[in-house]
Amino acid sequence: MNGNGSIGEVAAELGLDPDTIRYYERVGVLPPAPRDPAGRRQYPDDHVHLLEVLLRLKETGMPLADVAAFTRLVQQDPHGVPERLQLLRAHRERVLANRAALDAALALIDRKIGDYEARAQPSRPS
């Protein structure tokens, strides 16, 4: 998106409901958007980019409280890195642990599929 987008445009671009974006603003996950003279939210590119990052963090299991903390850190010091880096590193470790657990579960599922496929094959006479 280039320039400022309305809440409807941003929601459509990101596959969200506008109410979800409003909710994220209310709970501090997303900073409030600037408003045009008529009072409508206008999302500049940096807000849209931040929302994309926050959605990926949430999608990977980061709790909303941590996502909101990340947002606060961005707002407090846009150039401050250490706290955000620490938050992201901790989250990365959780994602890696979750991925390892999912990989183990997937391996078990694959073994069971192989077992059931072998059982489903008609036996051939010798």
Coordinates of C-alpha atoms in Angstrom, one line a residue:
M1 CA 0.0 0.0 0.0
N2 CA 1.3 3.4 -0.9
G3 CA 0.5 6.3 1.3
N4 CA -2.5 6.3 3.7
G5 CA -5.1 3.6 3.5
S6 CA -8.5 3.4 5.2
I7 CA -9.3 0.7 7.7
G8 CA -11.3 -1.1 5.0
E9 CA -8.5 -1.0 2.5
V10 CA -5.9 -2.2 5.1
A11 CA -8.3 -4.9 6.4
A12 CA -8.9 -6.2 2.8
E13 CA -5.2 -6.1 2.0
L14 CA -4.3 -8.2 5.1
G15 CA -7.3 -10.5 5.0
L16 CA -8.7 -9.1 8.3
D17 CA -12.0 -7.8 9.5
P18 CA -11.9 -4.1 10.2
D19 CA -13.2 -4.9 13.7
T20 CA -10.1 -6.9 14.4
I21 CA -7.9 -3.9 13.6
R22 CA -10.1 -1.7 15.9
Y23 CA -9.7 -4.4 18.6
Y24 CA -6.0 -4.4 18.2
E25 CA -5.9 -0.7 18.7
R26 CA -8.1 -0.8 21.7
V27 CA -6.0 -3.4 23.5
G28 CA -2.7 -1.7 22.6
V29 CA -1.5 -4.3 20.1
L30 CA -1.5 -1.7 17.4
P31 CA -0.9 2.0 18.0
P32 CA -3.9 4.3 17.2
A33 CA -4.0 5.3 13.6
P34 CA -3.9 9.0 12.6
R35 CA -7.3 10.3 11.6
D36 CA -8.3 12.4 8.6
P37 CA -10.2 15.7 9.1
A38 CA -13.5 13.7 9.1
G39 CA -12.2 11.5 11.9
R40 CA -11.6 8.4 9.8
R41 CA -8.6 6.2 10.5
Q42 CA -5.8 6.6 7.9
Y43 CA -3.1 4.0 8.1
P44 CA 0.3 5.1 6.8
D45 CA 2.7 2.5 5.4
D46 CA 4.6 2.2 8.6
H47 CA 1.4 1.3 10.5
V48 CA 0.6 -1.3 7.9
H49 CA 4.1 -2.8 8.0
L50 CA 3.9 -3.0 11.8
L51 CA 0.5 -4.7 11.6
E52 CA 1.9 -7.2 9.2
V53 CA 4.8 -8.0 11.6
L54 CA 2.4 -8.2 14.6
L55 CA 0.1 -10.6 12.7
R56 CA 3.1 -12.9 11.9
L57 CA 4.1 -12.8 15.6
K58 CA 0.6 -13.7 16.6
E59 CA 0.4 -16.3 13.9
T60 CA 3.5 -18.0 15.3
G61 CA 1.9 -18.2 18.8
M62 CA 3.2 -15.0 20.5
P63 CA 0.8 -14.1 23.2
L64 CA -1.1 -10.8 22.6
A65 CA 0.5 -9.4 25.7
D66 CA 3.9 -9.9 24.2
V67 CA 2.8 -8.5 20.9
A68 CA 1.5 -5.4 22.7
A69 CA 4.8 -5.1 24.6
F70 CA 6.6 -5.3 21.2
T71 CA 4.4 -2.4 20.0
R72 CA 5.1 -0.4 23.1
L73 CA 8.8 -0.8 22.6
V74 CA 8.5 0.3 19.0
Q75 CA 6.5 3.4 20.0
Q76 CA 8.9 4.3 22.9
D77 CA 12.0 4.2 20.9
P78 CA 11.7 3.4 17.1
H79 CA 15.5 3.0 16.9
G80 CA 15.8 1.0 20.2
V81 CA 16.7 -2.5 19.4
P82 CA 17.9 -4.5 22.5
E83 CA 14.5 -5.0 24.2
R84 CA 12.8 -6.0 20.9
L85 CA 15.7 -8.2 20.1
Q86 CA 15.4 -10.0 23.4
L87 CA 11.6 -10.4 23.0
L88 CA 12.1 -11.8 19.5
R89 CA 14.8 -14.2 20.5
A90 CA 12.7 -15.6 23.3
H91 CA 9.8 -16.0 20.9
R92 CA 12.0 -17.7 18.3
E93 CA 13.0 -20.3 20.9
R94 CA 9.4 -21.0 21.6
V95 CA 8.6 -21.3 17.9
L96 CA 11.5 -23.7 17.4
A97 CA 10.3 -25.8 20.3
N98 CA 6.8 -25.9 18.9
R99 CA 8.2 -26.8 15.5
A100 CA 10.2 -29.7 16.9
A101 CA 7.1 -31.0 18.7
L102 CA 5.0 -30.6 15.4
D103 CA 7.8 -32.4 13.4
A104 CA 7.7 -35.3 15.9
A105 CA 3.9 -35.5 15.7
L106 CA 4.0 -35.3 11.9
A107 CA 6.6 -38.2 11.8
L108 CA 4.2 -40.3 13.9
I109 CA 1.3 -39.5 11.7
D110 CA 3.3 -40.4 8.6
R111 CA 4.3 -43.7 10.1
K112 CA 0.6 -44.5 10.9
I113 CA -0.5 -43.5 7.4
G114 CA 2.2 -45.9 6.0
D115 CA 1.0 -48.6 8.3
Y116 CA -2.7 -48.2 7.4
E117 CA -1.9 -47.9 3.7
A118 CA 0.0 -51.2 3.9
R119 CA -2.9 -52.8 5.8
A120 CA -5.4 -51.5 3.2
Q121 CA -3.6 -53.1 0.3
P122 CA -5.2 -56.4 -0.8
S123 CA -3.0 -59.3 0.1
R124 CA -1.5 -61.1 -2.9
P125 CA -1.5 -64.9 -3.1
S126 CA 2.0 -66.4 -3.2

